[in-house]
Structures are given as structure tokens and as C-alpha cells.
XYZ file of C-alpha atoms in Angstrom:
306
model
C -0.007 0.007 -0.005
C 2.821 2.331 0.886
C 4.408 1.648 -2.523
C 1.147 2.351 -4.429
C 0.721 5.585 -2.545
C 4.170 6.688 -3.698
C 3.699 5.705 -7.371
C 0.229 7.227 -7.820
C 1.289 10.924 -7.740
C 4.153 10.191 -10.138
C 1.767 8.540 -12.642
C -0.607 11.507 -12.417
C 2.225 13.945 -13.026
C 3.414 11.923 -16.026
C -0.051 11.896 -17.524
C -0.432 15.645 -17.058
C 2.977 16.276 -18.624
C 2.043 14.105 -21.612
C -1.199 15.966 -22.106
C 0.637 19.295 -22.035
C 3.222 18.165 -24.562
C 0.538 16.846 -26.841
C -1.385 20.120 -26.773
C 1.767 22.081 -27.550
C 2.548 19.768 -30.465
C -0.958 20.107 -31.855
C -0.819 23.911 -31.592
C 2.494 24.057 -33.422
C 1.536 21.598 -36.148
C -2.030 22.859 -36.859
C -2.407 23.126 -40.696
C -6.201 23.318 -40.883
C -6.104 26.978 -41.914
C -8.791 27.962 -39.450
C -6.648 30.688 -38.013
C -5.611 31.986 -41.490
C -2.094 32.621 -42.881
C 0.474 34.617 -40.996
C 0.115 38.382 -41.225
C 3.476 38.715 -43.048
C 2.537 36.304 -45.854
C 2.104 39.271 -48.295
C 3.536 42.776 -48.158
C 3.071 45.437 -50.846
C 4.785 48.822 -51.239
C 4.048 51.496 -53.845
C 6.696 54.077 -54.794
C 7.173 56.689 -57.558
C 10.602 57.596 -58.930
C 11.424 60.398 -58.777
C 9.078 61.520 -56.043
C 9.611 65.168 -57.022
C 9.619 66.254 -60.665
C 8.757 69.084 -63.033
C 5.386 69.229 -64.740
C 5.304 67.055 -67.847
C 8.382 64.969 -66.953
C 8.066 61.164 -67.133
C 8.051 59.168 -63.878
C 8.089 55.475 -63.036
C 5.732 53.819 -60.507
C 6.866 50.590 -58.814
C 4.757 48.116 -56.872
C 6.987 45.719 -54.890
C 5.198 42.627 -53.560
C 6.935 40.165 -51.190
C 5.085 36.864 -50.551
C 5.721 33.687 -48.590
C 5.459 31.163 -51.409
C 4.746 28.339 -48.939
C 1.302 29.814 -48.285
C 0.723 32.176 -51.275
C 0.865 31.322 -54.972
C 3.288 33.941 -56.521
C 1.838 33.417 -60.038
C -1.580 34.595 -58.833
C -0.402 38.033 -57.668
C -2.058 40.922 -59.539
C -2.140 44.702 -59.010
C -5.299 46.790 -59.298
C -4.569 50.493 -58.967
C -5.375 53.878 -60.504
C -2.771 56.534 -61.360
C -5.156 59.417 -62.022
C -4.479 62.085 -63.138
C -1.344 60.427 -64.609
C -1.572 58.173 -67.640
C 0.413 55.132 -68.739
C 3.277 56.235 -70.987
C 4.598 52.873 -72.060
C 4.282 49.151 -71.387
C 3.816 47.645 -67.925
C 6.553 45.164 -66.953
C 6.611 42.458 -64.280
C 9.794 40.990 -62.740
C 9.909 38.058 -60.277
C 12.750 36.614 -58.218
C 12.607 33.659 -55.760
C 14.857 33.071 -52.780
C 13.846 30.017 -50.779
C 10.411 30.545 -49.259
C 10.320 34.214 -50.312
C 9.241 35.520 -53.721
C 9.694 39.144 -54.764
C 7.529 40.535 -57.580
C 8.019 44.062 -58.998
C 5.378 45.722 -61.227
C 6.717 48.730 -63.158
C 4.520 51.429 -64.815
C 6.011 54.312 -66.870
C 3.777 57.391 -66.301
C 3.393 60.898 -67.584
C 0.839 63.687 -67.069
C 0.554 66.703 -69.351
C -3.101 67.606 -68.858
C -5.178 69.609 -66.409
C -4.927 68.246 -62.882
C -1.162 67.737 -62.933
C -0.136 71.357 -63.328
C 0.650 72.986 -60.016
C -1.513 75.954 -59.090
C 0.887 77.544 -56.610
C 4.405 76.728 -57.743
C 4.517 73.248 -56.194
C 1.704 70.756 -55.578
C 1.491 67.364 -53.910
C -0.370 64.561 -55.683
C -1.449 61.329 -54.033
C -2.657 58.313 -55.994
C -5.854 56.601 -54.752
C -5.410 53.474 -52.671
C -4.808 50.362 -54.764
C -5.177 46.615 -54.213
C -2.895 43.618 -54.538
C -4.895 40.475 -55.409
C -3.559 36.977 -54.745
C -4.552 33.361 -53.908
C -3.338 31.032 -51.154
C -1.798 27.771 -52.125
C -4.514 25.213 -52.897
C -7.274 27.826 -52.659
C -9.518 29.314 -55.343
C -10.586 32.350 -53.346
C -9.058 35.792 -53.906
C -7.362 37.591 -51.027
C -6.669 41.365 -51.015
C -3.812 43.465 -49.658
C -4.223 47.272 -49.551
C -1.650 49.228 -51.577
C -0.719 52.673 -50.280
C 1.234 55.116 -52.461
C 3.802 57.655 -51.344
C 2.921 61.251 -52.353
C 4.450 63.040 -55.364
C 5.605 66.643 -55.495
C 5.159 68.462 -58.856
C 6.813 71.755 -59.658
C 5.642 74.084 -62.415
C 7.872 74.971 -65.326
C 6.803 78.646 -65.355
C 6.777 80.612 -62.112
C 3.585 82.378 -61.075
C 5.184 85.762 -61.533
C 6.394 85.052 -65.091
C 3.415 86.817 -66.676
C 2.896 89.574 -64.121
C 6.544 90.643 -64.286
C 6.469 91.214 -68.030
C 6.226 94.845 -69.111
C 3.654 94.507 -71.842
C 3.810 96.939 -74.719
C 0.178 97.140 -75.592
C -2.383 99.855 -76.156
C -5.906 99.042 -75.112
C -7.396 102.087 -76.868
C -10.357 101.390 -79.148
C -9.482 101.451 -82.839
C -11.254 103.893 -85.098
C -13.653 102.685 -87.738
C -11.988 102.062 -91.127
C -12.342 104.809 -93.729
C -12.627 104.673 -97.494
C -11.780 107.143 -100.269
C -14.951 106.124 -102.029
C -18.129 104.562 -100.777
C -17.896 100.745 -101.097
C -21.456 100.667 -102.432
C -20.741 103.312 -105.052
C -17.530 101.562 -106.091
C -19.391 98.249 -106.507
C -22.071 99.933 -108.646
C -19.449 101.583 -110.821
C -17.614 98.296 -111.360
C -20.921 96.610 -112.279
C -21.694 99.291 -114.882
C -18.161 99.013 -116.311
C -18.531 95.229 -116.576
C -21.832 95.663 -118.441
C -20.261 98.145 -120.845
C -17.399 95.801 -121.546
C -19.835 92.957 -122.234
C -21.853 95.212 -124.581
C -18.700 96.220 -126.479
C -17.720 92.578 -126.915
C -21.161 91.740 -128.278
C -21.023 94.671 -130.734
C -17.579 93.607 -131.975
C -18.810 90.026 -132.478
C -21.830 91.347 -134.429
C -19.510 93.423 -136.650
C -17.340 90.407 -137.395
C -20.320 88.338 -138.490
C -21.817 91.116 -140.705
C -18.939 91.990 -143.142
C -19.499 94.897 -145.530
C -22.314 96.359 -143.405
C -20.591 99.704 -143.023
C -20.093 100.065 -146.746
C -23.770 99.420 -147.383
C -24.871 101.882 -144.716
C -22.521 104.520 -146.191
C -24.318 104.221 -149.576
C -27.404 105.788 -148.096
C -31.067 105.073 -148.910
C -30.207 103.738 -152.363
C -28.589 100.692 -150.849
C -31.783 99.879 -148.980
C -33.608 99.531 -152.356
C -31.182 96.900 -153.622
C -32.120 93.220 -153.438
C -30.486 90.853 -150.948
C -28.593 89.207 -153.824
C -27.195 92.547 -155.014
C -26.160 93.492 -151.475
C -24.458 90.089 -151.096
C -22.476 90.696 -154.321
C -21.478 94.199 -153.080
C -20.166 92.661 -149.859
C -18.301 89.962 -151.785
C -16.643 92.617 -154.050
C -15.516 94.638 -151.047
C -14.200 91.566 -149.291
C -12.265 90.417 -152.325
C -10.399 93.708 -152.310
C -9.979 94.520 -148.598
C -10.944 91.397 -146.676
C -8.894 88.483 -145.474
C -9.495 84.871 -146.539
C -12.114 84.229 -143.843
C -14.056 87.384 -144.726
C -14.067 86.561 -148.457
C -15.287 83.040 -147.799
C -18.149 84.238 -145.566
C -19.133 86.827 -148.170
C -19.226 84.244 -150.999
C -21.177 81.804 -148.830
C -23.728 84.570 -148.326
C -23.859 85.001 -152.114
C -24.403 81.232 -152.478
C -27.338 81.340 -150.027
C -28.984 84.249 -151.869
C -28.535 82.475 -155.219
C -30.222 79.416 -153.753
C -33.038 81.627 -152.513
C -33.762 82.852 -156.050
C -33.561 79.393 -157.583
C -30.121 79.646 -159.233
C -28.819 76.378 -157.819
C -25.931 75.872 -160.203
C -24.612 79.395 -159.645
C -25.021 78.879 -155.884
C -22.813 75.783 -156.171
C -20.254 77.759 -158.187
C -20.212 80.493 -155.536
C -19.598 77.906 -152.817
C -16.760 76.301 -154.774
C -15.233 79.761 -155.339
C -15.485 80.523 -151.630
C -13.403 77.495 -150.696
C -11.060 77.588 -153.640
C -7.397 77.240 -152.676
C -6.435 80.029 -155.080
C -8.897 82.387 -153.428
C -11.411 84.710 -155.080
C -10.744 88.000 -156.835
C -12.914 90.952 -157.697
C -13.074 89.691 -161.309
C -14.371 86.310 -160.143
C -17.115 88.010 -158.167
C -18.009 90.282 -161.114
C -18.198 87.271 -163.448
C -20.443 85.453 -161.041
C -22.641 88.569 -160.679
C -22.938 88.996 -164.451
C -23.927 85.335 -164.954
C -26.560 85.640 -162.237
C -27.968 88.801 -163.850
C -28.157 87.063 -167.251
C -29.821 84.051 -165.665
C -32.371 86.172 -163.908
C -33.124 88.255 -167.003
C -33.274 85.186 -169.241
C -35.274 83.124 -166.726
C -32.684 80.364 -166.346
C -29.264 79.512 -164.949
C -26.129 80.710 -166.801
């Protein structure tokens, strides 16, 4: 009995020690995931280089993500962020390096801003990008986890100081200009030009009429007696004058007129002769016209063609 009394406390102490060791082992080897991954499984840092620049200069934004690849899948890491008012000025690049259980991933974004919102209003302004997100998945999990991405501020300096315009000594006169003056009234000048254009057009029409009515002046100079002559006689008078003073074109038109008048009185053969004479290569002479006139007179007096 004395021996059992001595061994009983020792057994109880051994059992309690075993239970304590087992609980410690279970706490250190628990992989059920109920408590979630360690807080340092993913870290993300956003920086801009340079963090101070002049308006319009290019900058580069970096997102550095460090993950514990034993619990996080490095290939699943993505960045969701907004660089407003800056805009992407090139191609995004991604670089990854692994060192044991640690994976480092760098996302690089070339940026530039040359529009309203980036220009400093008071010499130098500070711009802060909105909070971004780093998305990733745990090993063996399909769910998406999120890490908040905070950006460091950027200082932007203007290219032109605020006093650049106010310091300029402008050479300007704000006096109101006088109304323009004219030597002649624009309306009167336009009317005069219109009348001149009409006169020129009338002169051109009169000259064209003169060219198509050869010998008209000579007939008008003969007075009332010429008005009593027949159209055939006046045509012969024009042909005689053209054969002496006219050029080839005038003579041909005059003889064609004679041919038409001969046709009108029924002397068809003489009309054909007049047309042949008009287009003769040798040209017509006053004698040719007189001979044609004499033959037409004989034909009319005799009642037939000569």
C-alpha cells in the first residue's frame, strides 16, 4: 500500500505532462487553416521615382510585392490601382525573383501627365494616388485575397513661375481702334464696277456682231439707195468689197452669203459655183465676183441659170 501511494502521484504527473506536450505539439503543427495565414505572408509597397519632378516629366511607378510562397501562390499576384491624373506612358513590366520561401515581384509602370490636374496651381503641388489593391490566392485555394496598396505622395513643380506673366512689361495699347475709312463709298464703287462690266460685255457683243456682218458699213454709207437693192445685189457688193480689202475668212463668208442668196432665187448651179469659189485654194478676186454677178444677172433676166 505504501508503494502504491508513492507511485500514484508520479503517474498523475506523467499523464499531465504528456497531455501538455501533446497540446503544444498540436498547436505548433495545426495546418487546418482555421486561423488563416500569417500576417506577413504578403507585403506590398508602392513608390514613384522620382518623387519630385517638373510638370510634364516622365516618372516610373513601382509596386513591390513580397510573398511567402509556402502559403501564397506567386503566379496569382495581380495589382489593381489607378494613377489618375497620370496616364500610362509605355508598357507595364513584371519581374519576379525567388529566394527560398520568399518571392519578390516588381510591377513597373512608366507614367506621364501633361493635362489639367497635374499642373501645379501655386508653384509646387502634392499629388497622391488613390489606394490600390494587390490580389492573390493562397496555395490550394480558389478564393481571392486582397492586400491594400498605399502610395507615397508626389511633389510636382511648375515649369513657369507664377510671376512670369505679371513681371512682363507689356507693350500694348488698349485704346479702341477707329472705324476704317474709304476714299470712295464701297457701295458706289461696286455699282461703278458693275456698270463698267456691263459696258465691256456690250462692247464685246457689238464687236462680235460686226465680225459676223462683213460689208455692213459700206452698205450703210451708200445711203437710202442701198436699202432699195435686193439681198442678192447686197451680197455681191459685200463679196466685191471683201475680195479687195478682206482676209481669206471674210471673203469666204461673203461668198457663202452670195451662195445662199442664189439658192433663194432658184439659181442652184450658180449657188454651187459660188460655194466652190469661196473654198477655192487660189482664193477669189474681184473679177471672179463680177463674173459670177454677171452670170446671175443674165440668168435672172433670161429666166434660167447661166
